[in-house]
Coordinates of C-alpha atoms in Angstrom, one line a residue:
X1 CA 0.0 0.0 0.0
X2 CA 1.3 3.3 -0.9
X3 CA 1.4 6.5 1.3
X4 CA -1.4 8.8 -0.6
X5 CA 0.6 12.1 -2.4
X6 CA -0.9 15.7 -0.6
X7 CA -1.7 17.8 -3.1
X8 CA 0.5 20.3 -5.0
X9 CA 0.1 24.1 -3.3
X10 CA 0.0 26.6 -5.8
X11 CA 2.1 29.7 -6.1
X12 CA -1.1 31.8 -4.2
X13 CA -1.7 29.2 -1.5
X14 CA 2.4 29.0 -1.0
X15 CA 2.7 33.0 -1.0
X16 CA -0.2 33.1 1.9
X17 CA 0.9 30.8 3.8
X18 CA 4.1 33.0 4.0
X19 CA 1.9 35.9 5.2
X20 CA 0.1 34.0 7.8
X21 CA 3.3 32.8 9.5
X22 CA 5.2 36.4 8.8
X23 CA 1.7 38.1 10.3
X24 CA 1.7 35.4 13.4
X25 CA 4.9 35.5 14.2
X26 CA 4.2 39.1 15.2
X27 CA 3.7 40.1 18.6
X28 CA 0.1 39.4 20.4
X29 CA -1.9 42.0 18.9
X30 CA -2.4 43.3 22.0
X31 CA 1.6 44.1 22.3
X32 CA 1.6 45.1 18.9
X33 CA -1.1 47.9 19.5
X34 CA 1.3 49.3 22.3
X35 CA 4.4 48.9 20.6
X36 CA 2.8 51.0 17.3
X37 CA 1.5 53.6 20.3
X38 CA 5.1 53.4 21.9
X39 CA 6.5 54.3 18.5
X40 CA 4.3 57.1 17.1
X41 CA 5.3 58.9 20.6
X42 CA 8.9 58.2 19.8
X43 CA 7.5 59.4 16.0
X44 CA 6.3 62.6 16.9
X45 CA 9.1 63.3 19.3
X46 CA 11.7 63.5 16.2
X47 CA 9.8 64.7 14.1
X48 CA 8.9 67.9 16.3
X49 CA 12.4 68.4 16.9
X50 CA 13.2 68.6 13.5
X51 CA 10.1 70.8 12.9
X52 CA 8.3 68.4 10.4
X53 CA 5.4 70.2 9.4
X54 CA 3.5 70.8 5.4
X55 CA 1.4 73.5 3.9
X56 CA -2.4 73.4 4.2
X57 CA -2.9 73.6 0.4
X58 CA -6.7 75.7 1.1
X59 CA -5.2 78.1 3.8
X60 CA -0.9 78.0 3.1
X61 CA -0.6 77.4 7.1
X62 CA 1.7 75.3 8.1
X63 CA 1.0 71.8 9.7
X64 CA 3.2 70.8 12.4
X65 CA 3.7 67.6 14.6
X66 CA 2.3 67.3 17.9
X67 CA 5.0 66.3 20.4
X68 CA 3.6 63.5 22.8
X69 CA 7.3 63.1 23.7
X70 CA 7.4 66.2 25.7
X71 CA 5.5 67.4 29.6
X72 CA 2.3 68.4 27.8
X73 CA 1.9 65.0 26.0
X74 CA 2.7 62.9 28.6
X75 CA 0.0 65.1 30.8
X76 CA -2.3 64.7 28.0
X77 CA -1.6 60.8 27.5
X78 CA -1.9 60.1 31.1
X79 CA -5.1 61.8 31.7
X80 CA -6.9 60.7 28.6
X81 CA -6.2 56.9 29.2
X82 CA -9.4 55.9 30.6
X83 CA -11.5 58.5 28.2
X84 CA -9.4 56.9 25.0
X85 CA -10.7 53.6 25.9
X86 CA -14.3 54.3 26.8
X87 CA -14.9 56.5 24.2
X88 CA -13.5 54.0 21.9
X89 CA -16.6 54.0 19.4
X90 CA -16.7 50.3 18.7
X91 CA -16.5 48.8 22.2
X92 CA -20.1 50.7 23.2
X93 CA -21.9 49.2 20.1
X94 CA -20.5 45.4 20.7
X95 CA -21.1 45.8 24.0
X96 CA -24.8 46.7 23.9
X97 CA -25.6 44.4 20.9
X98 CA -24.0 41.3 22.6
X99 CA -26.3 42.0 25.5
X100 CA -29.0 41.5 22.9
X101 CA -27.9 38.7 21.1
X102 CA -26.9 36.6 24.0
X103 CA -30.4 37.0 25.1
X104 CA -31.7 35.2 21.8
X105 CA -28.6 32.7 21.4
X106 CA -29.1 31.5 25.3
X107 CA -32.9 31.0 24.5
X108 CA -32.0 28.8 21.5
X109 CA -33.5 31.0 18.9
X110 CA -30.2 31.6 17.1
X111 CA -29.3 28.0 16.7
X112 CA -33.4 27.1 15.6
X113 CA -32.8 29.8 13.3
X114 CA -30.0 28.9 11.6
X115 CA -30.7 25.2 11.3
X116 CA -34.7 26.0 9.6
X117 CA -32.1 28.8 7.0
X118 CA -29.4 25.3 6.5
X119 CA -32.1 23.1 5.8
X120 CA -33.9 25.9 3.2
X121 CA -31.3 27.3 1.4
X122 CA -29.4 25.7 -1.2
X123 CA -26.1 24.9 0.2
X124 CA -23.9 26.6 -3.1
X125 CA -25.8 29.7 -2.7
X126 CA -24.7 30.4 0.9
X127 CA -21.2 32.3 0.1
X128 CA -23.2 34.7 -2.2
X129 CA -26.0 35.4 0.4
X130 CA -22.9 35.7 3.0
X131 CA -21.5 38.7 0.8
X132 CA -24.4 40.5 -0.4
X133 CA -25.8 40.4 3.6
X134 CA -22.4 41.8 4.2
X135 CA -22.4 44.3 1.8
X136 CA -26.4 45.4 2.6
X137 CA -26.0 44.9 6.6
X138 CA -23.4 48.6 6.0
X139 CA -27.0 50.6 6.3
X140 CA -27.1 49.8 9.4
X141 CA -23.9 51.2 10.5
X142 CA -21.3 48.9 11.6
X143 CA -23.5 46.5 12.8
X144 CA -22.3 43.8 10.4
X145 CA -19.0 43.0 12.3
X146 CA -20.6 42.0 15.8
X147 CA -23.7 40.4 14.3
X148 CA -23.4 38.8 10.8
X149 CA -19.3 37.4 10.6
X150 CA -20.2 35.1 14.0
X151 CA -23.4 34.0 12.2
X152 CA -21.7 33.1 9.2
X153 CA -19.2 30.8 10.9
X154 CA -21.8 29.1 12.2
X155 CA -24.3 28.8 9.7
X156 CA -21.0 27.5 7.5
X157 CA -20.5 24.8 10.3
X158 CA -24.0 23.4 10.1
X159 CA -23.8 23.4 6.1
X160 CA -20.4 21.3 6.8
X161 CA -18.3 24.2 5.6
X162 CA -15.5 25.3 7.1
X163 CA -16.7 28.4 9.8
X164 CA -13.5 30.3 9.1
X165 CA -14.8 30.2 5.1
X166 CA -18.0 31.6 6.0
X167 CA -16.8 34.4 8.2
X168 CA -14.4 35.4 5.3
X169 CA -17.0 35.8 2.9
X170 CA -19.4 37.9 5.6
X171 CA -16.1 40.0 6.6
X172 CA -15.4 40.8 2.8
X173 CA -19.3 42.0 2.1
X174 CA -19.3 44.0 5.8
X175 CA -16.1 45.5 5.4
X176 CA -14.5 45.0 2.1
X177 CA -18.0 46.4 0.6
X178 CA -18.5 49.3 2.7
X179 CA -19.2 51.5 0.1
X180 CA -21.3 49.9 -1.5
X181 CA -25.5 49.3 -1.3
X182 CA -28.5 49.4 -2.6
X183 CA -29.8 52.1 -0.1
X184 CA -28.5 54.6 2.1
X185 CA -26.9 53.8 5.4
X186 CA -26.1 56.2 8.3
X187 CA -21.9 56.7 7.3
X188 CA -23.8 58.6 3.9
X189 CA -24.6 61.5 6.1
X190 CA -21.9 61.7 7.9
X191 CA -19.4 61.8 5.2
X192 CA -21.4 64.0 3.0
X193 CA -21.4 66.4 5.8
X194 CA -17.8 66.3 6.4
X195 CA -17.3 66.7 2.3
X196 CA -20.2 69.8 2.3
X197 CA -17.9 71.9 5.0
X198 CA -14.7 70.7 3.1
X199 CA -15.9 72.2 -0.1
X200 CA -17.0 75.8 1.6
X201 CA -13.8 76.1 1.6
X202 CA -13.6 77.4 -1.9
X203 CA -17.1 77.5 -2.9
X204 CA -19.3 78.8 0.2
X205 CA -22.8 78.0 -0.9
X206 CA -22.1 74.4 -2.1
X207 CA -24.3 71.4 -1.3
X208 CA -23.4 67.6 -0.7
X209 CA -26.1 65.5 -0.5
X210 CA -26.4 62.1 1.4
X211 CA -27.3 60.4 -1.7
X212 CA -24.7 62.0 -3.9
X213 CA -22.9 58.5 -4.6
X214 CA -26.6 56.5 -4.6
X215 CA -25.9 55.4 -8.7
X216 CA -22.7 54.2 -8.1
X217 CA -22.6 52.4 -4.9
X218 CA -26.4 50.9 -6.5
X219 CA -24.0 49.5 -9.6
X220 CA -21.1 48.6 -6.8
X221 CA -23.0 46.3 -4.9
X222 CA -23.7 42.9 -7.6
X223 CA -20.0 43.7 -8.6
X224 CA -18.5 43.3 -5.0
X225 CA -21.0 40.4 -4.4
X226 CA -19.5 38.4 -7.6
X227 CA -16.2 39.2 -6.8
X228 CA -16.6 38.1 -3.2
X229 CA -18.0 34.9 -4.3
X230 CA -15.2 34.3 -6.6
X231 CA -12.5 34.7 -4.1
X232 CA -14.1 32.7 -1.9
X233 CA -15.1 29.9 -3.7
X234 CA -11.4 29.9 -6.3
X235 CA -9.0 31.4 -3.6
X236 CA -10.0 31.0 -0.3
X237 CA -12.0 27.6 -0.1
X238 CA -9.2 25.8 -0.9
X239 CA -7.0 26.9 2.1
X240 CA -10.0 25.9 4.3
X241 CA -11.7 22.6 2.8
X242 CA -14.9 21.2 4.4
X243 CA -14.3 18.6 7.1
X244 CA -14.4 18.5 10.6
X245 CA -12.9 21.3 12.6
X246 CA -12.5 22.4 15.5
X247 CA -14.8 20.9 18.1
X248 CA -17.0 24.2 18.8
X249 CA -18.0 23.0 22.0
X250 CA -15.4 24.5 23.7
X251 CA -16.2 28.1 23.4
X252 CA -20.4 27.0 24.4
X253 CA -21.3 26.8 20.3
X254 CA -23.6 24.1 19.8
X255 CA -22.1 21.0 17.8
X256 CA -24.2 20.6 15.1
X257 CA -25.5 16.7 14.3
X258 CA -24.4 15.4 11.0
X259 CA -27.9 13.4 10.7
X260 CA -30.2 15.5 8.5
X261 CA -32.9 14.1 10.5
X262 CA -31.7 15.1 14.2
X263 CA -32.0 18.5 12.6
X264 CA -35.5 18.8 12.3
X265 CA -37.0 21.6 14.8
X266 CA -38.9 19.5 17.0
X267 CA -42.9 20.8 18.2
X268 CA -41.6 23.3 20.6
X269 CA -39.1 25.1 18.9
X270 CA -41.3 25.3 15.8
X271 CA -43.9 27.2 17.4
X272 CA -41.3 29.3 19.0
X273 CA -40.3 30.8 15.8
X274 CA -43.1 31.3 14.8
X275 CA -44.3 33.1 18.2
X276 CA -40.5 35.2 18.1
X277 CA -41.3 35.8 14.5
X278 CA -44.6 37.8 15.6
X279 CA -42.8 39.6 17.9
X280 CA -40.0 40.7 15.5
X281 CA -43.2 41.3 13.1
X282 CA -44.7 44.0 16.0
X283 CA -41.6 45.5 16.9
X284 CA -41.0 46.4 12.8
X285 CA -44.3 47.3 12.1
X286 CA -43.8 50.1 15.4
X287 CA -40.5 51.2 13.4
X288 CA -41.9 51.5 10.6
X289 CA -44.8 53.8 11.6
X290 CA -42.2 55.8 13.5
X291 CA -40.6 56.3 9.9
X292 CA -43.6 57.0 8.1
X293 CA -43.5 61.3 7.1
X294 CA -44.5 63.2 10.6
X295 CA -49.0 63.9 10.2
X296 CA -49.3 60.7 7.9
X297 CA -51.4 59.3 10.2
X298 CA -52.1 59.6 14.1
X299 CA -48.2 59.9 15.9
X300 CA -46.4 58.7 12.6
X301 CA -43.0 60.0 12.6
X302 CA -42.2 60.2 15.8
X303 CA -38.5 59.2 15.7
X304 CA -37.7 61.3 12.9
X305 CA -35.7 64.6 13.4
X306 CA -38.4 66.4 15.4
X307 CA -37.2 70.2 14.2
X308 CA -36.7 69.1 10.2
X309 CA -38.8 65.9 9.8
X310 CA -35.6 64.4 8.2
X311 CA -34.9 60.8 8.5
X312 CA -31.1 60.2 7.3
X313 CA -30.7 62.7 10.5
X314 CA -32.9 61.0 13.0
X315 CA -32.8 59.2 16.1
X316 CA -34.5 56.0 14.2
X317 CA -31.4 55.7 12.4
X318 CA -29.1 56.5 15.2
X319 CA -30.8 54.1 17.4
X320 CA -29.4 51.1 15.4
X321 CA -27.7 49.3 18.3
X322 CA -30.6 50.4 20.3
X323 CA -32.6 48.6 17.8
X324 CA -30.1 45.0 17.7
X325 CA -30.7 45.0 21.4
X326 CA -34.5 45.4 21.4
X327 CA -35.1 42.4 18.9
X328 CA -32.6 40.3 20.9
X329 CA -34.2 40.9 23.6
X330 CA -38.0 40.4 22.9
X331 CA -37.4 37.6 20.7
X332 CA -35.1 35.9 22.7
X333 CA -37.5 36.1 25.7
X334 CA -40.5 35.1 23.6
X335 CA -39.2 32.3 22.0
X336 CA -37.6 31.0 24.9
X337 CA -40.8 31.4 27.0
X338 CA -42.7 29.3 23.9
X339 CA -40.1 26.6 23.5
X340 CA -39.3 26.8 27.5
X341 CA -35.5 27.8 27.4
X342 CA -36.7 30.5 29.1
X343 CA -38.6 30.0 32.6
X344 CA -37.4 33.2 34.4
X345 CA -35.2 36.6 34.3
X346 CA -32.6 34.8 35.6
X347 CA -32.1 32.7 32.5
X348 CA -32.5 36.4 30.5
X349 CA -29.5 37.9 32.8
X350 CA -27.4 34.1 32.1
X351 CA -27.4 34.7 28.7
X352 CA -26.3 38.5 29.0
X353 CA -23.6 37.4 31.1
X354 CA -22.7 34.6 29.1
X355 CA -22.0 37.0 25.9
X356 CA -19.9 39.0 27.8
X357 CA -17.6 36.7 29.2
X358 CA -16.4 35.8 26.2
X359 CA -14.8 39.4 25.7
X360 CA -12.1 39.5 27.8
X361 CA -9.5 39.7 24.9
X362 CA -11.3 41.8 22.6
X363 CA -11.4 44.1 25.8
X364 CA -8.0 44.2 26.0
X365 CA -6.9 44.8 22.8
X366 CA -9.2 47.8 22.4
X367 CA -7.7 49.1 25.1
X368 CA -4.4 49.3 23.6
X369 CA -5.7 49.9 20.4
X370 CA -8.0 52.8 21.4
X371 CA -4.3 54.7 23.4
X372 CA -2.7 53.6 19.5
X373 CA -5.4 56.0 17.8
X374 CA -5.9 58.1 19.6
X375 CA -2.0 59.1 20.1
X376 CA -1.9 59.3 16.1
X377 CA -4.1 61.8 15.8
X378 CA -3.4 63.7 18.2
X379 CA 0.5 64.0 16.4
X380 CA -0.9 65.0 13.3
X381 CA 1.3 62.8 11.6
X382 CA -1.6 61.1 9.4
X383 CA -2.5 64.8 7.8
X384 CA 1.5 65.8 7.2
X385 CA 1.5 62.5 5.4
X386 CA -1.5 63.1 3.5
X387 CA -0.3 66.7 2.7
X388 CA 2.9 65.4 1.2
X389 CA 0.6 62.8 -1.2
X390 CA -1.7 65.1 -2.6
X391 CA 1.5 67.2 -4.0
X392 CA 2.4 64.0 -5.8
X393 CA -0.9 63.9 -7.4
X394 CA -0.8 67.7 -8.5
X395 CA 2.6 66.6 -10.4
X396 CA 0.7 63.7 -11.7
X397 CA -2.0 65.9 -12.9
X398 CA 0.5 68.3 -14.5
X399 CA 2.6 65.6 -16.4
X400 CA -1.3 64.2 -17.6
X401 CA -2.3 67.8 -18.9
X402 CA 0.7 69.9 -19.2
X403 CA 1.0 73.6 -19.0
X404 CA -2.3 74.4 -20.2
X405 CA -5.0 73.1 -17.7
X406 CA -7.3 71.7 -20.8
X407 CA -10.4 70.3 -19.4
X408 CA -12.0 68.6 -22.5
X409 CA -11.5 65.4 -24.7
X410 CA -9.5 62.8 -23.7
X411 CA -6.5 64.2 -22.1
X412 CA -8.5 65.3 -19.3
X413 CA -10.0 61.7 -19.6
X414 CA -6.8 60.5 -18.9
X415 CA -6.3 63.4 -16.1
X416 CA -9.0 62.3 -13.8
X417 CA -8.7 58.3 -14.3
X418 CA -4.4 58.9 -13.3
X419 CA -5.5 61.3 -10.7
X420 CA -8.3 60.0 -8.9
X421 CA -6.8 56.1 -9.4
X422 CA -3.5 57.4 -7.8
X423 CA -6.0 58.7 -4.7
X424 CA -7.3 55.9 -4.4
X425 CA -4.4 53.9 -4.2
X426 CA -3.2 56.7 -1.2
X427 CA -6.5 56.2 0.8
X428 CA -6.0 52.2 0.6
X429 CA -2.6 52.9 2.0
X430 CA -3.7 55.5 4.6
X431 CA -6.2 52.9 5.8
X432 CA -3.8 50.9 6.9
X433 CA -3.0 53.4 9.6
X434 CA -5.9 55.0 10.1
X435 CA -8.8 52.8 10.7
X436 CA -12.2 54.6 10.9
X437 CA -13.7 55.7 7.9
X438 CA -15.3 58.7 9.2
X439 CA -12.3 59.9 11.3
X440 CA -10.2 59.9 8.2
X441 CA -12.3 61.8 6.7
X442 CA -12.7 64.2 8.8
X443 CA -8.7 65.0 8.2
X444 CA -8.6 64.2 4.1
X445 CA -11.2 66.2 3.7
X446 CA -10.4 69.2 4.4
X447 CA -7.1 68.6 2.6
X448 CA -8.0 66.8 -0.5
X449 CA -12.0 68.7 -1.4
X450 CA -10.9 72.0 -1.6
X451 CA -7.4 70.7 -3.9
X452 CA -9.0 68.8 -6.3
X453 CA -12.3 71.5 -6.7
X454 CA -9.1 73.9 -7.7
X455 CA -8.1 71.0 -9.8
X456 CA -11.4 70.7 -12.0
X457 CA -12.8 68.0 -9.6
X458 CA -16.6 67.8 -7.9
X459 CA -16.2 67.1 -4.5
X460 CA -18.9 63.9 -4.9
X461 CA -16.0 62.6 -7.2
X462 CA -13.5 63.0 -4.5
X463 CA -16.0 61.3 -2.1
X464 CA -16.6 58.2 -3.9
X465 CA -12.9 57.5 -4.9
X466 CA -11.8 58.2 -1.1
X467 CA -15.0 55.5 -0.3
X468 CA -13.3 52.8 -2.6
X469 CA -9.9 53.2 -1.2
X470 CA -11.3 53.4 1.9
X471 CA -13.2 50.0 2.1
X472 CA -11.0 47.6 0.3
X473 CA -8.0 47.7 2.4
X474 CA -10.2 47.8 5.5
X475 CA -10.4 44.0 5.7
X476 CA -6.6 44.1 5.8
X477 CA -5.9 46.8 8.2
X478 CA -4.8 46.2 12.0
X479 CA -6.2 49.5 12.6
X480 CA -9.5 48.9 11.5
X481 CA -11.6 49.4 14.9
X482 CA -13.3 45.6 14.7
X483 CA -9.9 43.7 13.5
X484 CA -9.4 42.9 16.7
X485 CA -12.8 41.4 17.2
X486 CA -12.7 39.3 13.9
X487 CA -9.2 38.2 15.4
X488 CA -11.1 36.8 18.0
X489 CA -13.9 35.2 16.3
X490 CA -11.3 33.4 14.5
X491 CA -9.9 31.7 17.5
X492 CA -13.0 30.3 18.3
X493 CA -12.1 28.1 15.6
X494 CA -8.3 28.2 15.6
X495 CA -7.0 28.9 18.0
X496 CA -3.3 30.4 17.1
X497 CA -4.9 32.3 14.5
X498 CA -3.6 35.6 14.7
X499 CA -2.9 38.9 12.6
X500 CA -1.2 37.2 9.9
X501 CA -4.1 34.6 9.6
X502 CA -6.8 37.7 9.0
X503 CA -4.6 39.3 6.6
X504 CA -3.5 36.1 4.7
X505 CA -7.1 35.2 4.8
X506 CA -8.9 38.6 3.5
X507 CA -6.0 39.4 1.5
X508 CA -6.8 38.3 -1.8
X509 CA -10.3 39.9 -1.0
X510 CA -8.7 43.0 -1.0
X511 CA -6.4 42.7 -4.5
X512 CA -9.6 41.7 -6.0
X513 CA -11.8 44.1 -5.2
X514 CA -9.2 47.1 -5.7
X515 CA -8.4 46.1 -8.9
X516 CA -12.5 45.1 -10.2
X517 CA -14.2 48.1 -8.5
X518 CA -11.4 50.1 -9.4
X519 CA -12.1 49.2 -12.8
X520 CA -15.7 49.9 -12.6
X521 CA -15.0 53.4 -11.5
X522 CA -12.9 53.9 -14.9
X523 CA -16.0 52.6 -16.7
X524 CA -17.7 55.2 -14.9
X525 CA -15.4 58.3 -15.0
X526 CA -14.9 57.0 -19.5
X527 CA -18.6 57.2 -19.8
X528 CA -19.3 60.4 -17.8
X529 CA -22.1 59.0 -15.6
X530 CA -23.7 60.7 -13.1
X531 CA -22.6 59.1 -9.6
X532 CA -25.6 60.1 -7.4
X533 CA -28.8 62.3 -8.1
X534 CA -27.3 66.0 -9.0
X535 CA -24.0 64.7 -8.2
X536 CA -21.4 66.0 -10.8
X537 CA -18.5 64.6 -12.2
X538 CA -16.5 68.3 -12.4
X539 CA -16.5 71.3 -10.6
X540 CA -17.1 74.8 -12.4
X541 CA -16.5 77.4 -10.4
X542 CA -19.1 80.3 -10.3
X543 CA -18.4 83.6 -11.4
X544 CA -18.4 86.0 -8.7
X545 CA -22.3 88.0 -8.9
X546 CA -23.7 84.8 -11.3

C-alpha cells in the first residue's frame, strides 16, 4: 500500500501561507497595538524636533507635529487613558448588541434559526448570500462585524463548511464592501457632511447630499458580491476545505448533528419561531410607523428629526444598536418562553452574562488599540502625510495635462482616471494606519476637497474615490476598529490564529476588489455617468455676482 501524495500548493496558496506565518509570528496583537502607540510617541518626538510640518494647500498654514514626547503630552496621554478607551466608538456598540444577542442565542432562537435557514437554502448559494448580507448589513452602521461574521461561521459549520470560510466571505461584504449598497446607510450622512464643509472652503454655498454617490454604490453592490464569491469559492476555499474542525464546543457553540434528521426543529421550537417571528413582526411594524413622514397618520414619525422631519438625521437611524438589542431581547424572551428555554429573568441575565464573558480579549486589545489611535491623531502625523501625497498627485495631474489646464476630450479623460486612481491607491494605503472611515475623513477632507475642486474636480468625485480606497484595504488593516474582534472570532475556531491569519485570509479579497471596483469606477469616469442624483462629475466654479 502506498502512502497517498498531498496535493500540490499553488504559487497563491504557497505565497499566503508566508503571510500567515510572517503576520503570526508578530507580537500578540495586543503588544503590537502598544508597541505602534510606543512608537508614534517616539514618532512625533523626532519629528517635532526637526520641525516636520506641510502647507495646508486651502489656507498655506503650516502643519506641524504634535509632540507626545514632551510634559504636555505625557499630561495629556496620562489623563486621557481611561476617556481613550471608553470613548473608543466600537467597544459601546458590541457591548450593547452582545447584551442582545446573548439574550436570543441563550434562549435557543439563534441555533433554531440557523438550522430551519441550512435546511432551506441551497447549500452553493450560501457564500453569495454571506456577501451580499455583508455588503447590505453597511446601512445599518457597523453593525455587520458583531452580528453577521459570527453567524456566518456558524451557519457554514451546520452546512459542513469550514466556519473560518464563511466568516471570510461575511467580513469581505461587511467591510471589504463598505461602500457599496442598494440604499443609504447612516456613514452617507456623515461623510457627505464632512465633504459639504470641506468644499465651503472654496465654494461657500455648495451642497453635498447624502445620496450623492446612490448610482454608483447601487452599480457597486452585484460587482463586489461576484467578486466576493469568486475569491471565496477559487481562492479561499481551498486553504480551508470542508471537514471536521475544530470541536466548537469548547467556546459554548452548539455541535451541530451530522444526521439530517436530528435536525429537524422538534414541536416546541417550531412554534417558538413562529411566536418570536410575531414579535419581531410587531416591533417592525412600530418602526416602521415611527418612519412613516410626521401627520401621515395619528403619531407617525415620531422618531424622525423632530425640528426638520428628516430621516437620514434622525434618532431612528441613530438608534441602530438600540434597535439590535431590542429584537434580541424580545425575541429571545418570547421564544424562549414558547419553547421553555426561558422559565425566568434569571435565565434572560445568564445569557447576557454569558455573551460577555467571552470578551475578555477583545477588551483588552481595544484598550491598547484605542491609546494607538488616539496618540496618532493627536500627532498629526496622518495629515502631514497626506499633505505630502496630494503634491504627488498635483505633479501627476501636470505631467497628464501639461502647461495648459485643458479640461475637455480625452487628455482630461486621462487626467481624472491617473489622478483619482492614484488617490485611491493613497486612501488604501492610509487605511492601513488610520482605521475609521469617518475619522479619516474628517482629516482628508479638508485637505484633498478644496485641492482637487481647484483642480477641476466635484467634491462627490472626491468622495466616492476616497469610499473605494477606503473600504477595500479595511479587511486588511490592523487599525480597523473591529480587526481585533474578527481576530477573535477566528480563534474560536483556531485557535493560534492571529494577525497574519486575517490578513493572509482577507487578502486576496482586497487585490480583488481594488483592482475590479477600481475598474468599474474607470468605466464610470470613461462614460461620464452621473454618480448620485445631482451629483457632478467636475467642478465649475461660479463667477463672482452669477
Amino acid at each position: 500500500m502506498t502512502d497517498a501524495v498531498a496535493p500540490r500548493k499553488s504559487a497563491i496558496d504557497r505565497f499566503l501561507n508566508i503571510v500567515e506565518r510572517g503576520g503570526n509570528a508578530l507580537p500578540h496583537p495586543a503588544t503590537l497595538f502598544a508597541l505602534l502607540a510606543a512608537i508614534v510617541v517616539l514618532l512625533s518626538g523626532i519629528a517635532a524636533y526637526f520641525d516636520v510640518s506641510a502647507p495646508h494647500p486651502a489656507t498655506g498654514e503650516s502643519i506641524r507635529v504634535v509632540n507626545l514626547l514632551s510634559l504636555e503630552g505625557l499630561h495629556r496621554m496620562s489623563t486621557s487613558m481611561v476617556t481613550n478607551f471608553t470613548s473608543f466608538a466600537p467597544l459601546g456598540t458590541v457591548l450593547v448588541a452582545l447584551l442582545g444577542i446573548g439574550v436570543a442565542e441563550h434562549s435557543g432562537l439563534i441555533g433554531a434559526a440557523l438550522r430551519l435557514l441550512v435546511l432551506s437554502s441551497p447549500r452553493y448559494l450560501l457564500t453569495p448570500v454571506m456577501v451580499f448580507a455583508g455588503v447590505m448589513s453597511n446601512m445599518a452602521s457597523e453593525i455587520g462585524y458583531v452580528l453577521l461574521v459570527p453567524l456566518a461561521g456558524l451557519i457554514f459549520l451546520a452546512a459542513g463548511r469550514h466556519p473560518i470560510l464563511g466568516m471570510a466571505a461575511a467580513f469581505a461584504g461587511v467591510s471589504g464592501g463598505y461602500s457599496a449598497n442598494l440604499l443609504i446607510g447612516t456613514i452617507d450622512p456623515l461623510l457627505a457632511g464632512l465633504s459639504q464643509e470641506a468644499s465651503r472652503i472654496i465654494d461657500p454655498g455648495y451642497t453635498v447630499t447624502p445620496v450623492a454617490n446612490w448610482y454608483f454604490m447601487i452599480a457597486s453592490t452585484p460587482v463586489v458580491t461576484l467578486l466576493g464569491w469568486l475569491v471565496t469559492e477559487r481562492i479561499v476555499a481551498p486553504r480551508f476545505p470542508d471537514g471536521p474542525t475544530r470541536n466548537p464546543e469548547e467556546d459554548g457553540a452548539a455541535k451541530p448533528e451530522q444526521d439530517p434528521e436530528a435536525q429537524r426543529l422538534k414541536p416546541e421550537e417550531w412554534r417558538g419561531l413562529k411566536w418570536a417571528t410575531a414579535a419581531a413582526l410587531l416591533i417592525t411594524l412600530v418602526l416602521v410607523w415611527a418612519a412613516l413622514p410626521q401627520g401621515l397618520f395619528w403619531g407617525a414619525g415620531f422618531m424622525r428629526d423632530p425640528t426638520t422631519g428628516d430621516l437620514l438625521s434622525s434618532p431612528l437611524l441613530s438608534s441602530v444598536v438600540a434597535m439590535i438589542f431590542l429584537y434580541g431581547v424580545v425575541t429571545g424572551v418570547t421564544y424562549g418562553a414558547v419553547a421553555g428555554t426561558v422559565k425566568n429573568d434569571t435565565d434572560v441575565i445568564k445569557g447576557m452574562g454569558q455573551s460577555m464573558s467571552t470578551l475578555g480579549v477583545y477588551l483588552v486589545l481595544t484598550f491598547f488599540a484605542a491609546q494607538f489611535v488616539a496618540y496618532f491623531n493627536w500627532t498629526q502625523l496622518g495629515l502631514v502625510f497626506a499633505v505630502e501625497g496630494a503634491q504627488l498627485l498635483d505633479s501627476l495631474r501636470t505631467f497628464v495635462l501639461g502647461d495648459s489646464g485643458d479640461t475637455s476630450g480625452w487628455r482630461w479623460v486621462l487626467a481624472k482616471i491617473i489622478i483619482m486612481g492614484g488617490f485611491i491607491l493613497l486612501t488604501a494605503v492610509a487605511n492601513l494606519f488610520m482605521g475609521s472611515a469617518s475619522a479619516k475623513w474628517a482629516l482628508m477632507a479638508p485637505i484633498f476637497v478644496p485641492m482637487f475642486m481647484i483642480l477641476g474636480y466635484s467634491p462627490e468625485l472626491t468622495q466616492i474615490a476616497y469610499r473605494i480606497g477606503d473600504s477595500v484595504t479595511n479587511i486588511i488593516s490592523p487599525m480597523m476598529s473591529y480587526f481585533a474582534l474578527i481576530i477573535a472570532f477566528l480563534q474560536r475556531y483556531e485557535p493560534r490564529a492571529g494577525i497574519g491569519t486575517v490578513i493572509s485570509v482577507m487578502l486576496p479579497y482586497s487585490v480583488v476588489f481594488m483592482i475590479g471596483w477600481t475598474a468599474l469606477f474607470v468605466l464610470w469616469l470613461a462614460f461620464d455617468l452621473p454618480i448620485g442624483p445631482g451629483a457632478p462629475l467636475q467642478y465649475i466654479p461660479v463667477a463672482p455676482g452669477t
